[in-house]
Coordinates of C-alpha atoms in Angstrom, one line a residue:
M1 CA 14.4 -54.6 -25.4
S2 CA 17.9 -54.2 -26.7
R3 CA 19.8 -51.3 -26.2
T4 CA 19.6 -50.1 -30.1
V5 CA 15.6 -50.7 -30.0
L6 CA 15.4 -48.4 -27.0
F7 CA 18.1 -46.0 -29.0
R8 CA 15.4 -45.5 -31.9
L9 CA 12.5 -45.7 -29.8
T10 CA 13.9 -42.4 -27.8
A11 CA 14.9 -40.7 -31.4
A12 CA 11.6 -41.2 -32.3
L13 CA 10.0 -39.8 -29.2
A14 CA 11.9 -37.0 -29.3
G15 CA 11.7 -36.7 -32.9
L16 CA 7.8 -36.0 -32.2
M17 CA 8.0 -33.7 -29.1
F18 CA 10.2 -31.1 -31.4
T19 CA 7.0 -31.6 -34.0
L20 CA 4.5 -31.1 -31.8
D21 CA 6.1 -28.1 -30.1
A22 CA 7.2 -26.4 -33.2
H23 CA 3.3 -27.2 -33.9
A24 CA 2.7 -25.2 -30.9
Q25 CA 4.2 -22.3 -31.4
A26 CA 3.7 -22.1 -35.0
A27 CA 0.0 -21.3 -33.5
D28 CA 1.4 -18.8 -31.2
P29 CA 0.5 -15.0 -32.1
P30 CA 3.2 -13.8 -33.9
P31 CA 5.7 -11.9 -31.8
P32 CA 5.2 -8.2 -30.9
K33 CA 6.9 -5.6 -32.8
T34 CA 6.0 -2.1 -30.8
G35 CA 6.3 -0.9 -27.4
E36 CA 2.1 -0.7 -27.4
Q37 CA 2.1 -4.5 -28.7
V38 CA 4.8 -5.5 -25.7
R39 CA 2.8 -3.7 -23.6
E40 CA -0.2 -5.2 -24.5
Q41 CA 1.1 -8.7 -24.4
I42 CA 2.5 -8.4 -20.8
R43 CA -0.8 -7.0 -19.3
T44 CA -3.2 -10.0 -21.3
A45 CA -0.4 -12.7 -19.6
L46 CA -0.8 -10.8 -16.2
T47 CA -4.7 -11.1 -16.8
D48 CA -4.7 -14.3 -17.4
I49 CA -2.3 -15.1 -14.8
G50 CA -4.5 -13.0 -12.0
R51 CA -7.8 -14.7 -13.6
I52 CA -10.4 -15.1 -10.4
V53 CA -11.7 -18.6 -11.8
A54 CA -12.9 -20.3 -8.2
P55 CA -16.4 -21.1 -8.2
N56 CA -17.5 -18.5 -5.4
G57 CA -14.5 -15.9 -6.3
I58 CA -15.2 -12.0 -6.5
D59 CA -13.4 -9.6 -9.0
E60 CA -15.2 -6.6 -9.0
K61 CA -14.5 -2.9 -9.7
R62 CA -17.1 0.4 -9.1
Y63 CA -18.2 3.2 -8.0
I64 CA -20.3 3.7 -4.6
D65 CA -21.2 6.8 -3.1
L66 CA -19.3 7.9 0.6
G67 CA -20.1 11.1 2.1
G68 CA -21.7 12.8 -1.0
A69 CA -18.9 11.8 -3.5
R70 CA -18.8 9.5 -6.1
Q71 CA -15.6 7.1 -5.1
W72 CA -14.0 3.9 -6.9
I73 CA -13.3 0.8 -5.2
M74 CA -12.1 -2.9 -6.6
L75 CA -13.1 -6.0 -4.7
R76 CA -11.0 -9.3 -5.3
G77 CA -11.2 -13.2 -3.7
Q78 CA -10.8 -17.0 -4.3
D79 CA -14.4 -16.8 -1.7
R80 CA -16.9 -14.3 -1.7
A81 CA -17.6 -15.6 2.0
A82 CA -13.6 -15.2 2.5
P83 CA -13.0 -12.8 5.3
I84 CA -13.2 -9.2 4.1
L85 CA -9.6 -7.3 4.4
L86 CA -10.2 -3.6 3.6
F87 CA -6.7 -1.6 2.4
L88 CA -6.4 1.8 3.3
H89 CA -3.7 3.0 0.5
G90 CA -0.7 6.0 1.6
G91 CA -1.1 9.4 0.8
P92 CA -2.8 11.1 1.2
G93 CA -3.6 10.8 -2.6
S94 CA -1.0 7.9 -3.3
P95 CA -3.7 5.3 -4.3
I96 CA -2.2 1.5 -5.6
S97 CA -5.1 0.0 -6.7
P98 CA -4.0 -0.3 -10.2
A99 CA -0.4 -1.6 -8.9
A100 CA -1.4 -4.3 -6.2
Y101 CA -1.5 -7.0 -8.3
A102 CA 2.3 -7.1 -8.1
Y103 CA 1.9 -8.4 -4.2
Q104 CA -1.9 -9.0 -3.5
R105 CA -2.6 -12.3 -5.2
P106 CA -1.7 -14.9 -2.2
W107 CA -4.2 -12.9 0.1
E108 CA -7.2 -13.3 -2.2
D109 CA -6.9 -17.3 -1.2
F110 CA -7.4 -16.1 2.5
F111 CA -9.3 -12.5 2.5
V112 CA -12.0 -10.8 0.0
V113 CA -9.7 -7.6 -0.6
V114 CA -11.0 -4.6 -1.2
H115 CA -9.0 -1.4 -2.6
W116 CA -10.5 2.2 -2.3
D117 CA -8.9 5.3 -4.4
Q118 CA -9.5 8.0 -1.2
R119 CA -12.3 11.2 -2.5
G120 CA -10.2 13.8 -4.6
F121 CA -6.8 11.2 -5.8
G122 CA -6.6 8.1 -8.6
R123 CA -10.7 7.3 -9.9
S124 CA -12.2 9.3 -7.4
R125 CA -11.1 12.5 -8.1
G126 CA -14.1 13.1 -10.0
T127 CA -14.7 12.5 -13.6
T128 CA -15.9 15.9 -14.3
P129 CA -14.4 19.7 -13.4
A130 CA -17.6 20.4 -11.9
E131 CA -17.6 17.0 -9.9
T132 CA -13.9 17.6 -8.7
A133 CA -14.6 21.3 -7.6
K134 CA -17.0 19.5 -5.2
L135 CA -14.5 18.0 -3.2
K136 CA -12.9 21.4 -2.6
G137 CA -13.6 21.6 1.1
T138 CA -14.1 17.5 2.1
L139 CA -10.4 16.6 1.7
N140 CA -9.8 16.4 5.4
R141 CA -8.9 14.0 7.9
T142 CA -12.5 14.3 10.0
Q143 CA -13.9 13.5 6.3
Y144 CA -11.4 10.8 5.3
I145 CA -12.4 8.9 8.6
R146 CA -16.2 9.0 7.7
D147 CA -15.7 7.7 4.5
T148 CA -13.8 5.1 5.7
I149 CA -16.3 4.1 8.1
E150 CA -19.5 4.1 6.0
L151 CA -17.5 2.1 3.2
I152 CA -16.9 -0.6 5.9
E153 CA -20.9 -0.6 6.6
K154 CA -21.6 -1.0 3.4
L155 CA -19.2 -3.9 2.9
R156 CA -20.4 -5.7 6.2
A157 CA -24.4 -5.4 4.4
E158 CA -23.2 -6.5 1.1
F159 CA -21.3 -9.5 2.4
G160 CA -23.5 -10.3 5.3
Q161 CA -20.3 -10.4 7.8
R162 CA -20.1 -8.4 11.4
K163 CA -16.8 -7.2 11.0
I164 CA -13.5 -6.5 8.7
V165 CA -10.0 -7.0 9.0
L166 CA -8.5 -3.3 8.4
V167 CA -5.1 -3.0 6.5
G168 CA -3.5 1.0 6.8
Q169 CA -0.2 1.8 4.8
S170 CA 1.6 4.9 5.7
W171 CA -0.9 7.2 5.8
G172 CA -3.1 4.8 5.5
T173 CA -2.4 3.6 8.9
V174 CA -3.4 6.7 10.4
L175 CA -6.8 6.5 9.4
A176 CA -6.9 2.6 10.1
L177 CA -6.2 4.0 14.0
E178 CA -8.7 6.5 14.0
V179 CA -11.5 4.2 13.1
A180 CA -10.5 1.5 15.2
H181 CA -10.6 4.0 18.1
R182 CA -14.1 5.2 17.3
R183 CA -15.3 2.1 16.0
P184 CA -13.7 -1.4 17.4
D185 CA -17.2 -3.2 17.0
L186 CA -16.3 -2.8 13.2
L187 CA -13.0 -4.5 12.9
Y188 CA -11.6 -8.1 14.3
A189 CA -8.3 -6.5 13.9
V190 CA -6.7 -3.1 13.1
V191 CA -2.9 -4.0 10.8
T192 CA -0.6 -1.3 10.2
Q193 CA 2.2 -1.2 7.3
G194 CA 4.8 1.5 7.7
L195 CA 3.1 2.9 10.9
A196 CA 3.1 6.7 11.3
A197 CA 3.4 6.8 14.6
N198 CA 4.0 10.4 14.6
W199 CA 4.0 12.6 10.9
M200 CA 6.5 15.3 11.8
A201 CA 9.0 13.7 14.0
S202 CA 9.8 11.3 10.5
P203 CA 11.8 13.4 8.5
R204 CA 13.6 14.7 11.5
L205 CA 14.6 11.3 12.0
L206 CA 15.3 11.0 8.5
Y207 CA 17.8 14.6 8.9
D208 CA 19.8 12.9 11.6
H209 CA 20.2 9.3 9.7
L210 CA 21.3 11.2 6.5
L211 CA 23.9 13.1 8.7
R212 CA 25.1 10.5 10.5
E213 CA 25.7 8.2 7.0
A214 CA 27.6 11.6 5.4
D215 CA 29.8 11.6 8.1
A216 CA 30.8 7.8 8.2
K217 CA 31.3 7.9 4.4
G218 CA 33.3 10.8 5.2
N219 CA 31.4 13.2 2.3
V220 CA 32.6 16.2 4.0
A221 CA 30.6 18.5 1.7
E222 CA 27.5 16.4 1.8
A223 CA 27.3 16.5 6.0
K224 CA 28.1 20.4 5.7
R225 CA 25.5 21.1 2.9
L226 CA 23.1 19.1 5.8
R227 CA 24.2 21.3 8.6
E228 CA 23.8 24.4 6.6
L229 CA 20.1 23.4 5.6
G230 CA 19.3 22.2 9.4
P231 CA 16.7 20.0 10.9
L232 CA 13.2 19.9 9.4
P233 CA 11.9 23.7 11.3
E234 CA 8.9 22.9 14.2
T235 CA 5.8 23.7 11.3
V236 CA 3.1 22.2 11.0
E237 CA 2.7 24.6 7.6
P238 CA 2.6 21.9 4.1
Q239 CA 4.6 25.1 2.2
K240 CA 6.8 24.9 4.7
M241 CA 7.7 21.5 5.0
F242 CA 8.0 21.1 1.2
D243 CA 10.6 23.9 0.8
W244 CA 12.5 21.9 3.3
A245 CA 12.2 18.5 1.3
R246 CA 13.1 20.4 -1.8
R247 CA 16.0 21.9 -0.4
L248 CA 16.9 18.2 1.2
G249 CA 17.4 17.2 -2.0
V250 CA 17.2 13.0 -1.7
G251 CA 13.5 12.7 -3.0
F252 CA 11.8 13.7 0.7
P253 CA 9.0 11.6 1.6
D254 CA 10.5 8.9 -0.8
A255 CA 14.0 9.2 0.9
N256 CA 14.0 5.1 1.9
T257 CA 10.7 3.8 0.2
W258 CA 13.2 1.1 -1.2
H259 CA 15.4 -0.9 0.9
N260 CA 17.1 -2.2 -2.1
I261 CA 17.0 0.4 -4.8
R262 CA 18.9 3.9 -3.3
G263 CA 19.6 6.9 -5.3
P264 CA 17.9 8.1 -9.0
G265 CA 14.9 6.8 -9.7
D266 CA 14.1 5.6 -6.2
S267 CA 10.9 6.9 -5.5
W268 CA 7.7 5.5 -4.7
G269 CA 5.9 7.3 -7.4
R270 CA 8.1 6.3 -10.6
R271 CA 8.3 2.7 -9.8
M272 CA 4.0 2.7 -8.8
D273 CA 4.0 4.2 -12.3
A274 CA 5.9 2.1 -14.1
L275 CA 3.8 -0.4 -12.8
E276 CA 0.5 0.4 -13.5
Y277 CA 1.7 1.1 -17.0
V278 CA 1.4 -2.5 -17.5
S279 CA -1.5 -3.2 -14.7
P280 CA -3.7 -5.9 -15.6
D281 CA -6.1 -3.4 -13.9
Y282 CA -5.6 -0.3 -15.7
S283 CA -6.8 -0.8 -19.3
A284 CA -4.3 1.4 -21.5
A285 CA -7.0 3.4 -22.0
E286 CA -7.7 4.4 -18.8
Y287 CA -3.9 5.2 -18.2
A288 CA -3.6 7.5 -21.0
A289 CA -6.3 9.3 -19.8
D290 CA -6.0 9.4 -16.3
H291 CA -2.0 11.2 -16.9
A292 CA -3.9 13.1 -19.6
A293 CA -6.1 14.2 -17.0
Q294 CA -2.8 14.4 -13.7
Q295 CA -0.9 16.1 -16.4
A296 CA -4.2 19.1 -17.1
D297 CA -4.7 18.8 -13.5
G298 CA -1.2 19.6 -12.0
A299 CA -2.2 22.9 -10.0
G300 CA -5.7 21.3 -8.8
L301 CA -3.5 18.2 -7.5
L302 CA -1.1 20.2 -5.6
A303 CA -3.9 21.8 -3.9
R304 CA -5.9 18.8 -2.9
Y305 CA -2.9 17.2 -1.9
Q306 CA -1.9 20.1 0.5
E307 CA -5.2 20.6 1.4
A308 CA -5.4 16.8 2.9
M309 CA -1.8 17.1 4.1
A310 CA -2.9 19.9 6.5
P311 CA -4.5 18.1 8.9
V312 CA -2.4 15.4 9.0
L313 CA 0.8 17.0 9.8
P314 CA 0.1 17.6 13.2
W315 CA -1.1 13.8 14.4
D316 CA 0.3 11.8 16.9
A317 CA -0.6 8.5 17.5
E318 CA 0.2 8.3 21.5
R319 CA -1.9 11.5 21.6
D320 CA -4.6 11.6 19.1
V321 CA -5.7 7.9 19.5
G322 CA -3.9 7.0 22.7
T323 CA -2.5 3.3 23.9
R324 CA -5.4 1.4 24.1
I325 CA -6.7 -0.2 21.5
K326 CA -10.1 -2.5 21.9
V327 CA -9.1 -4.9 19.1
P328 CA -5.4 -7.2 18.0
F329 CA -3.1 -5.2 16.9
I330 CA -0.7 -5.9 14.7
V331 CA 2.1 -3.9 13.1
M332 CA 4.1 -4.9 9.6
Q333 CA 7.3 -2.3 9.8
G334 CA 10.2 -2.5 7.6
T335 CA 14.1 -2.4 9.5
H336 CA 15.0 0.2 6.9
D337 CA 11.8 2.4 7.0
W338 CA 13.2 6.6 7.5
Q339 CA 9.8 7.3 5.5
T340 CA 7.8 6.4 8.5
S341 CA 10.5 6.0 11.2
R342 CA 10.6 2.3 12.0
D343 CA 11.8 3.2 16.1
L344 CA 9.1 5.7 16.3
A345 CA 6.6 3.1 15.2
K346 CA 7.9 0.2 17.8
A347 CA 8.3 3.2 20.6
Y348 CA 4.4 3.3 20.1
F349 CA 4.1 0.0 19.9
D350 CA 5.8 -1.1 22.9
K351 CA 3.1 1.4 24.6
V352 CA 0.3 -0.5 23.5
C353 CA -2.1 -2.3 25.4
A354 CA -4.6 -4.6 23.1
P355 CA -6.5 -8.1 23.2
Y356 CA -3.2 -8.8 21.7
K357 CA -0.8 -7.5 19.4
K358 CA 2.4 -8.4 17.4
W359 CA 5.4 -6.7 15.9
V360 CA 6.2 -8.4 12.4
E361 CA 9.4 -6.5 11.8
F362 CA 10.1 -7.1 7.2
P363 CA 14.3 -6.9 7.8
H364 CA 15.0 -6.9 3.9
S365 CA 12.8 -3.8 3.5
A366 CA 12.1 0.0 3.9
H367 CA 8.8 1.3 3.1
A368 CA 7.4 -1.0 0.1
L369 CA 7.3 -4.1 2.3
N370 CA 4.5 -5.7 0.7
I371 CA 6.7 -5.5 -2.4
E372 CA 9.9 -5.9 -1.0
Q373 CA 9.0 -9.0 0.9
P374 CA 5.9 -10.0 -0.5
G375 CA 6.2 -13.4 1.1
L376 CA 6.7 -12.4 4.2
S377 CA 3.3 -10.5 4.0
V378 CA 1.3 -13.2 3.9
V379 CA 2.3 -15.3 6.1
A380 CA 1.7 -12.4 8.4
L381 CA -1.7 -12.6 7.5
V382 CA -2.6 -15.7 7.8
N383 CA -0.8 -16.3 11.0
D384 CA -0.9 -13.3 13.0
V385 CA -4.4 -12.1 11.4
L386 CA -6.5 -14.6 10.5
P387 CA -6.8 -16.1 14.0
A388 CA -8.6 -12.9 15.1
V389 CA -11.0 -13.8 12.7
R390 CA -11.7 -16.9 14.7
G391 CA -10.8 -14.9 18.5
E392 CA -7.8 -16.8 18.7
V393 CA -4.0 -15.6 20.1
P394 CA -1.3 -16.2 17.6
K395 CA 2.0 -17.5 18.5
G396 CA 4.1 -15.0 19.8
A397 CA 1.5 -12.3 20.5
V398 CA 1.9 -9.7 23.8
R399 CA -1.6 -9.7 25.3
C400 CA -2.7 -6.6 27.4
G401 CA -1.7 -8.2 30.5
N402 CA 1.9 -8.4 29.9
A403 CA 2.1 -5.5 27.4
K404 CA 5.0 -2.9 28.2

């Protein structure tokens, strides 16, 4: 073929591709003009990208009864027969189900991932004032543990599985360890992310960290302010803790939620709200209704949070669940996590005796490790957690015989 013919053929092909592309663009809907249209276009794209298309997949959202209260769950996975992974959100009172799409899609290739809005919060706060009022007096650690166990039992029965994988994040680590302590027969493994090994010790270590940071930077005014404030008093009263946190002035307990965001706007709530705003699992109408309800119920929400928090503040993993865990124990912890101290978590981990245990450090993360390093989180789940389902021990795990 001559160079002239080749040139003409190439030019003709380029012209054809340009024409086809122009027709394709003409067939697309017009570009959005308003903020709501942009938002809906983003939601539609995220919905399409995250669509479960596997023949035996599952994508369900529904209410169930737990402990006499109507509570919300969301289930997603590429294979209904895959191991169940129940995710326990933080807080108390910080459901993550509308924002879970930001990290969990890879998990769904290996697990049926279940999110649950715990009683009193999110879509489990009650759909009427009367329903919400009935929850008063039940927002305590004992009832949350009972709800978790009941949910696991229902999932086992529905999916015909003997056990599940239990993953707790922040406050959810308290629930996860309590359930592992009481009902190890229900679990293949217990996984903690942002392990709250000692609830009241973490803010004291955070205070020390901030003071060292101010001294190191030569910030004399900030160091003086912190010394005048003093560390968190020896108290388990929620209001006293809130008052101290307000005077600390760094967004506690959100300080160091993220490693790559420091300063104004680094709070957990603000970032989660942005993700919820375009969530494929939270329609625009649901978002609007939820935020209107929160604004109308501000005092009630604070009261529920204080009720739920009160029995959590004195919690200590070593004292309350001990150091012998009867199921495989995997800890995923951000190096820069001061919200649930990395050092406290490691000290507890080192004392634990379990069928096997594995410490997985996230070197570029703080408290939001699933979003900060999502690749590392799915690798850890596949390499270090799935072996427990098969009765195997992963590489690098420590067994009870050689535990510290």
